[in-house]
Amino acid sequence: MGDWTIIERARRDILGEGITYVAREDALYWVDIIGQRVNRYGLGDGQYREWAMPEMTGWLIERSAGGGGGFVAGLKSGFHHLSLDPFALEPIAAPEPDLPFNRMNDACADAHGRIWAGTMSMDGSRAEGGLYRLDPDLSWHRMDAPYAIANGPAISPDGATLYHTDSAKGLVYRFALHDDGSLGPREIFLEFPDAWGSPDGMTVDAQGGIWIAHWGAGCVSRFDPDGGRERWIDLPASQITRPCFAGADYSRLFLTSAADGVDEELAGSVFEVEAGVFGLPPRMFGA
């Protein structure tokens, strides 16, 4: 269901992830985790740029002007401040120094300017990952564990629900999210059948629909807040990793994908699809 196009560029991502929209630049930013690269694509001018990273990087989240601008990035070694022009990295915190074979994988920010980020073992085989919260004062907190492949945090439009995934188990969880940053009990929101692949990255739209990328099943689906699969869009790459709404009215939906381990012509592309709904501006760190 639905049509798709791709962002044209010479290089495909080995493991594209962490896509976000920066409205002040009208640009998409995303990472290639295995390729250790940050990518930028201007929606207005069609210009593509990239920056090499010193480690695997799972995601970027824009910092508010009050928070210093630039980005917070989730590197293998932990949270970092990131500036791209000129390039500079400044460590914030390393939440798992005792787990050298773990890395950060996916994240989002909430309306209070906090980042919610998950970790995973490098090969996803060990349930040693966790869900962390980074606050604007740069303190961090381990909020939930364990996870084998922590993935796709997303927050409902009213800020009252946090969705988070363990891709290895095929489960999407739901938590009550309180204003003070505490979480209610972990509940199962969705369990993916084998035919759906594994739940990967997520985002929400303005109506509260939850858009989930399917790793291994070549599509993105929209679920209603009760967990019903309301629609899906098939794509010509099997490993879809994260959706992101973008554009002046947030009506454009983009998705990253991965070429790692598959022989597919368009694997590792960034796709644009017709979602038929409006998204929400991504929250910033330190807002």
GROMACS .gro file of C-alpha atoms in nm:
model
  287
    1MET     CA    1   0.000   0.000   0.000
    2GLY     CA    2   0.140   0.344  -0.087
    3ASP     CA    3   0.410   0.487  -0.315
    4TRP     CA    4   0.774   0.553  -0.232
    5THR     CA    5   1.076   0.746  -0.359
    6ILE     CA    6   1.437   0.756  -0.241
    7ILE     CA    7   1.687   1.027  -0.157
    8GLU     CA    8   1.937   1.007  -0.441
    9ARG     CA    9   2.301   0.987  -0.333
   10ALA     CA   10   2.607   0.785  -0.431
   11ARG     CA   11   2.639   0.589  -0.109
   12ARG     CA   12   2.400   0.351   0.069
   13ASP     CA   13   2.401   0.300   0.445
   14ILE     CA   14   2.524  -0.025   0.593
   15LEU     CA   15   2.296   0.033   0.892
   16GLY     CA   16   2.098   0.356   0.853
   17GLU     CA   17   1.930   0.471   1.176
   18GLY     CA   18   1.842   0.760   1.405
   19ILE     CA   19   1.679   0.985   1.145
   20THR     CA   20   1.559   1.327   1.266
   21TYR     CA   21   1.441   1.653   1.111
   22VAL     CA   22   1.599   1.991   1.192
   23ALA     CA   23   1.338   2.252   1.103
   24ARG     CA   24   1.568   2.558   1.116
   25GLU     CA   25   1.775   2.401   0.836
   26ASP     CA   26   1.490   2.219   0.659
   27ALA     CA   27   1.721   1.918   0.667
   28LEU     CA   28   1.725   1.552   0.762
   29TYR     CA   29   2.006   1.409   0.970
   30TRP     CA   30   2.067   1.039   1.025
   31VAL     CA   31   2.351   0.798   1.100
   32ASP     CA   32   2.510   0.489   0.950
   33ILE     CA   33   2.590   0.295   1.266
   34ILE     CA   34   2.827   0.040   1.113
   35GLY     CA   35   2.965   0.288   0.861
   36GLN     CA   36   3.039   0.529   1.149
   37ARG     CA   37   2.897   0.826   0.963
   38VAL     CA   38   2.655   1.115   1.014
   39ASN     CA   39   2.452   1.210   0.706
   40ARG     CA   40   2.267   1.534   0.622
   41TYR     CA   41   2.022   1.599   0.338
   42GLY     CA   42   1.866   1.939   0.273
   43LEU     CA   43   1.503   1.903   0.167
   44GLY     CA   44   1.500   2.246   0.008
   45ASP     CA   45   1.830   2.244  -0.181
   46GLY     CA   46   1.885   1.869  -0.223
   47GLN     CA   47   2.242   1.896  -0.093
   48TYR     CA   48   2.398   1.595   0.077
   49ARG     CA   49   2.685   1.600   0.328
   50GLU     CA   50   2.847   1.347   0.555
   51TRP     CA   51   3.085   1.338   0.851
   52ALA     CA   52   3.299   1.046   0.973
   53MET     CA   53   3.249   0.946   1.337
   54PRO     CA   54   3.517   0.794   1.562
   55GLU     CA   55   3.281   0.526   1.695
   56MET     CA   56   2.953   0.358   1.611
   57THR     CA   57   2.681   0.621   1.661
   58GLY     CA   58   2.317   0.524   1.705
   59TRP     CA   59   2.136   0.858   1.694
   60LEU     CA   60   2.141   1.240   1.700
   61ILE     CA   61   1.898   1.466   1.885
   62GLU     CA   62   1.900   1.841   1.831
   63ARG     CA   63   1.991   2.059   2.129
   64SER     CA   64   1.774   2.364   2.196
   65ALA     CA   65   1.934   2.709   2.173
   66GLY     CA   66   1.912   2.725   2.551
   67GLY     CA   67   2.090   2.393   2.570
   68GLY     CA   68   2.381   2.517   2.361
   69GLY     CA   69   2.274   2.422   2.008
   70GLY     CA   70   2.422   2.142   1.799
   71PHE     CA   71   2.328   1.787   1.892
   72VAL     CA   72   2.348   1.525   2.159
   73ALA     CA   73   2.474   1.202   2.002
   74GLY     CA   74   2.456   0.845   2.127
   75LEU     CA   75   2.797   0.693   2.061
   76LYS     CA   76   2.910   0.344   2.155
   77SER     CA   77   3.083   0.492   2.459
   78GLY     CA   78   2.784   0.699   2.575
   79PHE     CA   79   2.623   1.041   2.552
   80HIS     CA   80   2.818   1.321   2.381
   81HIS     CA   81   2.769   1.682   2.279
   82LEU     CA   82   2.825   1.703   1.902
   83SER     CA   83   2.902   2.002   1.681
   84LEU     CA   84   2.943   1.944   1.307
   85ASP     CA   85   3.067   2.284   1.185
   86PRO     CA   86   3.334   2.282   1.315
   87PHE     CA   87   3.338   1.917   1.414
   88ALA     CA   88   3.373   1.862   1.789
   89LEU     CA   89   3.274   1.592   2.036
   90GLU     CA   90   3.248   1.642   2.412
   91PRO     CA   91   3.165   1.347   2.640
   92ILE     CA   92   2.866   1.384   2.871
   93ALA     CA   93   2.830   1.046   3.039
   94ALA     CA   94   2.918   0.680   2.990
   95PRO     CA   95   2.635   0.480   3.149
   96GLU     CA   96   2.781   0.134   3.083
   97PRO     CA   97   3.160   0.138   3.131
   98ASP     CA   98   3.136  -0.218   3.265
   99LEU     CA   99   2.980  -0.344   2.938
  100PRO     CA  100   3.241  -0.280   2.666
  101PHE     CA  101   3.050  -0.490   2.411
  102ASN     CA  102   2.734  -0.275   2.437
  103ARG     CA  103   2.641   0.029   2.230
  104MET     CA  104   2.364   0.288   2.211
  105ASN     CA  105   2.098   0.213   1.952
  106ASP     CA  106   1.801   0.455   1.938
  107ALA     CA  107   1.654   0.752   2.125
  108CYS     CA  108   1.398   1.031   2.140
  109ALA     CA  109   1.339   1.344   2.349
  110ASP     CA  110   1.032   1.442   2.549
  111ALA     CA  111   0.853   1.773   2.609
  112HIS     CA  112   1.066   1.839   2.919
  113GLY     CA  113   1.388   1.829   2.717
  114ARG     CA  114   1.497   1.486   2.840
  115ILE     CA  115   1.645   1.215   2.619
  116TRP     CA  116   1.527   0.854   2.639
  117ALA     CA  117   1.786   0.615   2.495
  118GLY     CA  118   1.833   0.240   2.477
  119THR     CA  119   2.143   0.023   2.464
  120MET     CA  120   2.212  -0.324   2.328
  121SER     CA  121   2.489  -0.579   2.301
  122MET     CA  122   2.686  -0.544   1.979
  123ASP     CA  123   2.537  -0.858   1.822
  124GLY     CA  124   2.200  -0.841   2.000
  125SER     CA  125   2.250  -1.185   2.151
  126ARG     CA  126   2.267  -1.092   2.519
  127ALA     CA  127   1.997  -0.924   2.726
  128GLU     CA  128   2.238  -0.671   2.877
  129GLY     CA  129   2.092  -0.347   2.742
  130GLY     CA  130   1.886  -0.090   2.925
  131LEU     CA  131   1.667   0.217   2.887
  132TYR     CA  132   1.824   0.542   3.010
  133ARG     CA  133   1.706   0.896   3.070
  134LEU     CA  134   1.942   1.192   3.021
  135ASP     CA  135   1.817   1.511   3.186
  136PRO     CA  136   1.894   1.872   3.083
  137ASP     CA  137   2.122   1.905   3.388
  138LEU     CA  138   2.329   1.620   3.231
  139SER     CA  139   2.242   1.370   3.501
  140TRP     CA  140   2.144   1.026   3.375
  141HIS     CA  141   1.926   0.750   3.513
  142ARG     CA  142   1.878   0.381   3.430
  143MET     CA  143   1.501   0.350   3.392
  144ASP     CA  144   1.435  -0.007   3.275
  145ALA     CA  145   1.617  -0.332   3.196
  146PRO     CA  146   1.703  -0.580   3.059
  147TYR     CA  147   1.687  -0.551   2.679
  148ALA     CA  148   1.862  -0.754   2.409
  149ILE     CA  149   1.798  -0.495   2.132
  150ALA     CA  150   1.651  -0.179   2.283
  151ASN     CA  151   1.487   0.016   2.005
  152GLY     CA  152   1.259   0.290   1.884
  153PRO     CA  153   1.147   0.494   2.180
  154ALA     CA  154   0.854   0.721   2.096
  155ILE     CA  155   0.625   0.936   2.308
  156SER     CA  156   0.252   0.995   2.259
  157PRO     CA  157   0.141   1.347   2.157
  158ASP     CA  158   0.009   1.421   2.506
  159GLY     CA  159   0.340   1.314   2.660
  160ALA     CA  160   0.171   1.061   2.888
  161THR     CA  161   0.290   0.737   2.723
  162LEU     CA  162   0.636   0.610   2.633
  163TYR     CA  163   0.665   0.327   2.379
  164HIS     CA  164   0.984   0.119   2.375
  165THR     CA  165   1.084  -0.203   2.201
  166ASP     CA  166   1.294  -0.511   2.246
  167SER     CA  167   1.339  -0.607   1.882
  168ALA     CA  168   1.492  -0.943   1.970
  169LYS     CA  169   1.173  -1.047   2.147
  170GLY     CA  170   0.937  -0.892   1.890
  171LEU     CA  171   0.774  -0.690   2.168
  172VAL     CA  172   0.672  -0.324   2.187
  173TYR     CA  173   0.621  -0.206   2.543
  174ARG     CA  174   0.413   0.080   2.681
  175PHE     CA  175   0.483   0.281   2.997
  176ALA     CA  176   0.295   0.561   3.167
  177LEU     CA  177   0.531   0.861   3.154
  178HIS     CA  178   0.500   1.108   3.440
  179ASP     CA  179   0.598   1.477   3.442
  180ASP     CA  180   0.884   1.409   3.684
  181GLY     CA  181   1.037   1.159   3.441
  182SER     CA  182   0.936   0.847   3.630
  183LEU     CA  183   0.774   0.553   3.451
  184GLY     CA  184   0.478   0.335   3.533
  185PRO     CA  185   0.496  -0.044   3.503
  186ARG     CA  186   0.611  -0.200   3.176
  187GLU     CA  187   0.315  -0.332   2.974
  188ILE     CA  188   0.312  -0.522   2.645
  189PHE     CA  189   0.159  -0.298   2.378
  190LEU     CA  190   0.226  -0.518   2.073
  191GLU     CA  191   0.371  -0.859   1.998
  192PHE     CA  192   0.486  -0.895   1.638
  193PRO     CA  193   0.405  -1.228   1.467
  194ASP     CA  194   0.693  -1.381   1.271
  195ALA     CA  195   0.543  -1.267   0.939
  196TRP     CA  196   0.583  -0.903   1.048
  197GLY     CA  197   0.958  -0.931   1.106
  198SER     CA  198   1.087  -0.744   1.412
  199PRO     CA  199   0.971  -0.405   1.543
  200ASP     CA  200   1.244  -0.146   1.495
  201GLY     CA  201   1.235   0.236   1.520
  202MET     CA  202   0.915   0.429   1.588
  203THR     CA  203   0.754   0.771   1.570
  204VAL     CA  204   0.407   0.906   1.641
  205ASP     CA  205   0.180   1.128   1.434
  206ALA     CA  206  -0.038   1.419   1.545
  207GLN     CA  207  -0.340   1.191   1.586
  208GLY     CA  208  -0.157   0.955   1.820
  209GLY     CA  209  -0.088   0.684   1.561
  210ILE     CA  210   0.232   0.487   1.619
  211TRP     CA  211   0.444   0.426   1.308
  212ILE     CA  212   0.679   0.129   1.345
  213ALA     CA  213   0.951   0.018   1.103
  214HIS     CA  214   0.959  -0.358   1.030
  215TRP     CA  215   1.308  -0.510   1.024
  216GLY     CA  216   1.299  -0.817   0.802
  217ALA     CA  217   0.954  -0.757   0.655
  218GLY     CA  218   1.011  -0.455   0.429
  219CYS     CA  219   0.739  -0.220   0.545
  220VAL     CA  220   0.628   0.047   0.791
  221SER     CA  221   0.296   0.017   0.976
  222ARG     CA  222   0.066   0.258   1.156
  223PHE     CA  223  -0.093   0.129   1.476
  224ASP     CA  224  -0.371   0.300   1.668
  225PRO     CA  225  -0.328   0.367   2.043
  226ASP     CA  226  -0.514   0.043   2.118
  227GLY     CA  227  -0.259  -0.160   1.920
  228GLY     CA  228  -0.464  -0.218   1.604
  229ARG     CA  229  -0.267  -0.229   1.278
  230GLU     CA  230  -0.448   0.042   1.087
  231ARG     CA  231  -0.236   0.051   0.768
  232TRP     CA  232   0.104  -0.038   0.626
  233ILE     CA  233   0.330   0.068   0.340
  234ASP     CA  234   0.547  -0.189   0.160
  235LEU     CA  235   0.903  -0.092   0.063
  236PRO     CA  236   1.165  -0.246  -0.170
  237ALA     CA  237   1.413  -0.315   0.111
  238SER     CA  238   1.362  -0.573   0.383
  239GLN     CA  239   1.544  -0.402   0.672
  240ILE     CA  240   1.354  -0.081   0.752
  241THR     CA  241   1.489   0.086   1.065
  242ARG     CA  242   1.326   0.417   1.164
  243PRO     CA  243   1.052   0.658   1.044
  244CYS     CA  244   1.061   1.038   1.075
  245PHE     CA  245   0.810   1.309   0.981
  246ALA     CA  246   0.959   1.617   0.817
  247GLY     CA  247   0.884   1.924   0.606
  248ALA     CA  248   0.713   2.254   0.679
  249ASP     CA  249   0.385   2.090   0.783
  250TYR     CA  250   0.534   1.753   0.889
  251SER     CA  251   0.339   1.570   0.620
  252ARG     CA  252   0.645   1.397   0.466
  253LEU     CA  253   0.747   1.061   0.611
  254PHE     CA  254   1.105   0.938   0.565
  255LEU     CA  255   1.251   0.601   0.661
  256THR     CA  256   1.605   0.472   0.698
  257SER     CA  257   1.707   0.118   0.606
  258ALA     CA  258   2.004  -0.120   0.625
  259ALA     CA  259   2.209  -0.310   0.367
  260ASP     CA  260   2.398  -0.519   0.622
  261GLY     CA  261   2.367  -0.889   0.542
  262VAL     CA  262   2.129  -0.856   0.246
  263ASP     CA  263   2.175  -0.839  -0.131
  264GLU     CA  264   1.906  -0.588  -0.232
  265GLU     CA  265   1.944  -0.307  -0.483
  266LEU     CA  266   1.786  -0.039  -0.266
  267ALA     CA  267   1.886  -0.164   0.079
  268GLY     CA  268   2.046   0.116   0.279
  269SER     CA  269   1.840   0.384   0.105
  270VAL     CA  270   1.641   0.659   0.273
  271PHE     CA  271   1.282   0.631   0.150
  272GLU     CA  272   1.000   0.885   0.140
  273VAL     CA  273   0.644   0.754   0.151
  274GLU     CA  274   0.295   0.905   0.140
  275ALA     CA  275   0.169   0.873   0.497
  276GLY     CA  276  -0.162   1.056   0.462
  277VAL     CA  277  -0.130   1.211   0.809
  278PHE     CA  278   0.065   1.488   0.976
  279GLY     CA  279   0.352   1.428   1.215
  280LEU     CA  280   0.487   1.632   1.503
  281PRO     CA  281   0.808   1.836   1.540
  282PRO     CA  282   1.079   1.629   1.710
  283ARG     CA  283   1.150   1.738   2.065
  284MET     CA  284   1.490   1.885   2.149
  285PHE     CA  285   1.728   1.818   2.433
  286GLY     CA  286   1.732   2.087   2.699
  287ALA     CA  287   1.401   2.245   2.591
   0.00000   0.00000   0.00000
